[in-house]
Amino acid sequence: MTIHIGTSGWAYPSWKPEFYPPKLAAKKFLEYYAAQLNSVEVNYTFRQLPSEKMLSGWMAATGPGFTFSFKAPQRITHFARLKNCREALEQFYLALAPVIEAKRLGIVLFQLPPNFKANAELLEEFLSGAQRAPLRLAFEFRHESWFRDEIFDILKRHQAALSGAESDELESPDVLTASFRCYRLRKSDYSAADLDRLVTETKARARDGDVFLYFKHEEAPTGALNAVRLLRRVEED
């Protein structure tokens, strides 16, 4: 099974010189990033859809084993709140077609707003129309009402992952609901002991299938550096 590790973005000049070399041109950021990490979560798609030219450029800058995960548009998760959004969903999937066809797609993340409370019937209805082979859909719930067996069972039926998310405010349960796992690491600081824990947990989780793990994108390169450390350590074996 493959462990995919990265951050939620790469276009940060402020990551110089700790992560990017001081004189590296911005157009070379992704190429350099992909030499250090093997996946990235793209937040660009939360606000607008990428062009085919843009996606082709990203894929050309990275190796064949590099994967791109995408955050679902806010018009689906925040404005429509999963209701009556079939057209928006189809447009989103169509935009991702070049990456899907190239077999470079990681996960599609549906991050719901913190004030979006659990609605099992709505989730079932949405997933009945949203799931497409070979897409790997994942949900990050940010309201505690979603963390119950009824919701987990719906995710399992549709082979959608419960995104494990840990932050200073909320930590979601670690429940396997699909043939893959994904995690978004959002704490303000990760100590050496935390990284030791993540190495052990990530290796164990990979026994169940592919694992996608993304550190927070910030102006400081802390997340990127932690991602590199973690990837190198899980690859040591």
Short mmCIF file of C-alpha atoms in Angstrom, two decimals:
data_model
loop_
_atom_site.label_atom_id
_atom_site.label_comp_id
_atom_site.label_asym_id
_atom_site.label_seq_id
_atom_site.Cartn_x
_atom_site.Cartn_y
_atom_site.Cartn_z
CA MET A 1 0.00 0.00 0.00
CA THR A 2 1.14 3.56 -0.69
CA ILE A 3 1.59 6.35 1.84
CA HIS A 4 1.00 9.79 0.32
CA ILE A 5 2.30 12.71 2.39
CA GLY A 6 2.32 16.44 1.69
CA THR A 7 0.86 19.79 2.66
CA SER A 8 -2.22 21.75 1.65
CA GLY A 9 -0.47 23.88 -0.97
CA TRP A 10 3.01 24.69 -2.20
CA ALA A 11 3.06 28.26 -3.57
CA TYR A 12 4.61 30.01 -0.58
CA PRO A 13 7.65 32.26 -1.13
CA SER A 14 7.82 32.60 2.67
CA TRP A 15 9.02 28.98 2.78
CA LYS A 16 12.42 30.26 1.68
CA PRO A 17 15.11 29.51 2.73
CA GLU A 18 14.13 26.74 5.17
CA PHE A 19 12.22 24.66 2.59
CA TYR A 20 12.77 26.25 -0.82
CA PRO A 21 16.29 27.35 -1.86
CA PRO A 22 16.71 31.15 -1.58
CA LYS A 23 17.06 31.77 -5.32
CA LEU A 24 14.47 29.29 -6.58
CA ALA A 25 11.98 30.88 -8.99
CA ALA A 26 8.30 30.59 -8.05
CA LYS A 27 7.55 28.68 -11.27
CA LYS A 28 9.91 25.96 -10.01
CA PHE A 29 8.28 25.60 -6.58
CA LEU A 30 6.08 22.63 -7.46
CA GLU A 31 8.89 20.76 -9.19
CA TYR A 32 11.09 21.19 -6.11
CA TYR A 33 8.22 20.33 -3.76
CA ALA A 34 7.56 17.10 -5.67
CA ALA A 35 11.20 16.09 -5.25
CA GLN A 36 10.70 16.21 -1.46
CA LEU A 37 7.11 14.97 -1.07
CA ASN A 38 4.81 12.68 -3.03
CA SER A 39 1.41 14.35 -2.76
CA VAL A 40 -0.31 17.71 -2.30
CA GLU A 41 -3.78 18.83 -1.31
CA VAL A 42 -5.03 21.55 -3.66
CA ASN A 43 -7.21 24.17 -1.96
CA TYR A 44 -7.47 26.26 -5.15
CA THR A 45 -10.54 24.25 -6.15
CA PHE A 46 -12.43 25.42 -3.07
CA ARG A 47 -12.96 28.78 -4.79
CA GLN A 48 -12.60 28.10 -8.51
CA LEU A 49 -12.11 25.28 -10.97
CA PRO A 50 -8.70 24.71 -12.56
CA SER A 51 -8.21 24.82 -16.31
CA GLU A 52 -6.96 21.83 -18.27
CA LYS A 53 -3.79 23.79 -19.05
CA MET A 54 -3.19 24.43 -15.36
CA LEU A 55 -3.59 20.77 -14.43
CA SER A 56 -1.39 19.65 -17.32
CA GLY A 57 1.32 22.04 -16.13
CA TRP A 58 1.13 20.71 -12.59
CA MET A 59 1.39 17.12 -13.76
CA ALA A 60 4.30 17.93 -16.06
CA ALA A 61 6.18 19.47 -13.11
CA THR A 62 5.84 16.33 -11.01
CA GLY A 63 6.75 12.67 -11.36
CA PRO A 64 4.30 9.91 -12.37
CA GLY A 65 3.92 8.70 -8.79
CA PHE A 66 2.95 12.12 -7.44
CA THR A 67 -0.73 12.52 -6.51
CA PHE A 68 -3.02 15.54 -6.32
CA SER A 69 -5.91 15.70 -3.86
CA PHE A 70 -8.54 18.38 -4.30
CA LYS A 71 -10.86 20.20 -1.93
CA ALA A 72 -14.44 20.28 -3.19
CA PRO A 73 -15.83 23.70 -4.20
CA GLN A 74 -17.40 25.86 -1.51
CA ARG A 75 -20.52 26.18 -3.66
CA ILE A 76 -21.13 22.50 -2.87
CA THR A 77 -20.05 22.26 0.77
CA HIS A 78 -20.73 25.74 2.14
CA PHE A 79 -23.31 27.43 -0.10
CA ALA A 80 -25.51 24.51 -1.21
CA ARG A 81 -24.53 22.49 1.87
CA LEU A 82 -24.77 19.25 -0.14
CA LYS A 83 -28.30 20.03 -1.40
CA ASN A 84 -29.30 20.25 -5.08
CA CYS A 85 -25.72 20.47 -6.27
CA ARG A 86 -25.59 17.74 -8.92
CA GLU A 87 -24.66 20.20 -11.69
CA ALA A 88 -21.87 21.79 -9.63
CA LEU A 89 -20.56 18.35 -8.75
CA GLU A 90 -20.49 17.22 -12.39
CA GLN A 91 -18.65 20.40 -13.39
CA PHE A 92 -16.10 19.77 -10.66
CA TYR A 93 -15.52 16.17 -11.71
CA LEU A 94 -15.26 17.21 -15.36
CA ALA A 95 -12.59 19.78 -14.47
CA LEU A 96 -10.56 17.05 -12.73
CA ALA A 97 -10.78 14.70 -15.73
CA PRO A 98 -7.14 15.20 -16.89
CA VAL A 99 -5.83 14.16 -13.46
CA ILE A 100 -8.29 11.28 -13.18
CA GLU A 101 -7.38 9.95 -16.63
CA ALA A 102 -3.67 10.20 -15.81
CA LYS A 103 -4.30 8.18 -12.62
CA ARG A 104 -2.76 10.97 -10.57
CA LEU A 105 -5.80 11.72 -8.41
CA GLY A 106 -5.46 11.27 -4.66
CA ILE A 107 -8.68 12.07 -2.80
CA VAL A 108 -11.58 14.46 -3.25
CA LEU A 109 -12.17 16.17 0.10
CA PHE A 110 -15.56 17.50 1.14
CA GLN A 111 -14.84 19.76 4.11
CA LEU A 112 -18.08 20.82 5.77
CA PRO A 113 -18.47 24.08 7.73
CA PRO A 114 -18.18 23.97 11.53
CA ASN A 115 -21.85 24.96 11.94
CA PHE A 116 -23.09 22.19 9.62
CA LYS A 117 -24.76 19.68 11.95
CA ALA A 118 -25.28 16.02 11.15
CA ASN A 119 -27.98 15.07 8.66
CA ALA A 120 -27.85 11.37 7.84
CA GLU A 121 -30.59 11.47 5.21
CA LEU A 122 -28.89 14.31 3.35
CA LEU A 123 -25.50 12.58 3.44
CA GLU A 124 -27.03 9.36 2.07
CA GLU A 125 -28.76 11.25 -0.73
CA PHE A 126 -25.63 13.20 -1.62
CA LEU A 127 -23.35 10.17 -1.70
CA SER A 128 -25.84 8.21 -3.80
CA GLY A 129 -25.26 10.74 -6.56
CA ALA A 130 -21.67 11.76 -5.83
CA GLN A 131 -19.75 8.50 -5.77
CA ARG A 132 -17.98 7.61 -9.02
CA ALA A 133 -15.40 4.93 -9.66
CA PRO A 134 -12.43 5.36 -9.40
CA LEU A 135 -12.83 8.51 -7.27
CA ARG A 136 -11.90 8.34 -3.60
CA LEU A 137 -14.21 10.65 -1.67
CA ALA A 138 -13.45 11.80 1.87
CA PHE A 139 -15.45 13.89 4.33
CA GLU A 140 -14.12 16.19 7.01
CA PHE A 141 -16.88 16.87 9.52
CA ARG A 142 -16.25 19.81 11.81
CA HIS A 143 -19.28 19.44 14.06
CA GLU A 144 -19.25 16.69 16.67
CA SER A 145 -22.81 15.59 15.86
CA TRP A 146 -21.48 13.73 12.81
CA PHE A 147 -19.34 11.40 14.88
CA ARG A 148 -21.77 8.54 15.36
CA ASP A 149 -22.27 5.02 14.01
CA GLU A 150 -25.17 5.93 11.72
CA ILE A 151 -22.93 8.34 9.80
CA PHE A 152 -20.01 5.93 9.73
CA ASP A 153 -22.29 3.22 8.29
CA ILE A 154 -23.39 5.53 5.46
CA LEU A 155 -19.78 6.30 4.62
CA LYS A 156 -18.96 2.58 4.63
CA ARG A 157 -21.86 1.77 2.30
CA HIS A 158 -20.54 4.26 -0.23
CA GLN A 159 -16.84 3.56 0.40
CA ALA A 160 -16.22 7.19 1.38
CA ALA A 161 -13.56 7.94 3.98
CA LEU A 162 -13.98 9.76 7.25
CA SER A 163 -11.15 12.27 7.11
CA GLY A 164 -9.21 12.19 10.31
CA ALA A 165 -8.56 15.78 11.32
CA GLU A 166 -6.69 16.98 14.37
CA SER A 167 -6.46 20.61 15.37
CA ASP A 168 -6.12 22.61 18.56
CA GLU A 169 -9.95 22.86 18.68
CA LEU A 170 -11.25 19.46 17.56
CA GLU A 171 -10.00 15.96 16.91
CA SER A 172 -12.14 13.60 14.87
CA PRO A 173 -12.35 9.87 15.65
CA ASP A 174 -10.17 7.47 13.68
CA VAL A 175 -12.71 5.17 12.03
CA LEU A 176 -12.01 3.12 8.90
CA THR A 177 -14.95 3.54 6.50
CA ALA A 178 -13.28 2.97 3.11
CA SER A 179 -10.44 1.08 1.46
CA PHE A 180 -8.17 4.08 2.06
CA ARG A 181 -7.54 6.58 4.85
CA CYS A 182 -6.87 10.31 4.91
CA TYR A 183 -5.71 12.68 7.62
CA ARG A 184 -5.40 16.47 7.88
CA LEU A 185 -2.94 17.55 10.57
CA ARG A 186 -3.81 21.06 11.73
CA LYS A 187 -2.27 21.46 15.18
CA SER A 188 -0.17 24.56 15.73
CA ASP A 189 2.87 22.51 16.71
CA TYR A 190 4.15 18.95 16.34
CA SER A 191 6.91 17.87 18.69
CA ALA A 192 9.48 15.14 18.09
CA ALA A 193 7.29 12.85 20.18
CA ASP A 194 4.29 13.71 18.00
CA LEU A 195 6.24 12.77 14.87
CA ASP A 196 7.31 9.50 16.49
CA ARG A 197 3.63 8.76 17.13
CA LEU A 198 2.68 9.66 13.56
CA VAL A 199 5.35 7.37 12.13
CA THR A 200 4.02 4.42 14.11
CA GLU A 201 0.37 5.22 13.38
CA THR A 202 0.90 5.85 9.67
CA LYS A 203 2.75 2.59 9.12
CA ALA A 204 0.02 0.68 10.95
CA ARG A 205 -2.77 2.42 9.03
CA ALA A 206 -1.14 1.61 5.69
CA ARG A 207 -1.83 -2.07 6.32
CA ASP A 208 -5.51 -1.34 5.59
CA GLY A 209 -4.87 0.47 2.29
CA ASP A 210 -3.47 3.69 0.87
CA VAL A 211 -2.98 6.56 3.32
CA PHE A 212 -3.17 10.26 2.43
CA LEU A 213 -1.80 12.65 5.04
CA TYR A 214 -1.55 16.44 4.74
CA PHE A 215 0.00 18.97 7.11
CA LYS A 216 -1.36 22.49 7.38
CA HIS A 217 -0.20 25.15 4.94
CA GLU A 218 1.10 28.26 6.70
CA GLU A 219 3.34 31.20 5.93
CA ALA A 220 6.10 29.45 7.87
CA PRO A 221 7.35 26.18 6.34
CA THR A 222 6.80 24.19 9.53
CA GLY A 223 4.17 21.91 8.00
CA ALA A 224 6.25 21.22 4.90
CA LEU A 225 9.33 20.39 6.95
CA ASN A 226 7.33 18.07 9.20
CA ALA A 227 5.85 16.39 6.12
CA VAL A 228 9.34 15.73 4.73
CA ARG A 229 10.51 14.31 8.06
CA LEU A 230 7.49 12.04 8.30
CA LEU A 231 7.73 10.77 4.72
CA ARG A 232 11.41 9.98 5.05
CA ARG A 233 10.86 8.07 8.25
CA VAL A 234 7.94 5.98 7.02
CA GLU A 235 9.95 5.13 3.91
CA GLU A 236 12.96 3.95 5.93
CA ASP A 237 11.59 0.43 6.07
#
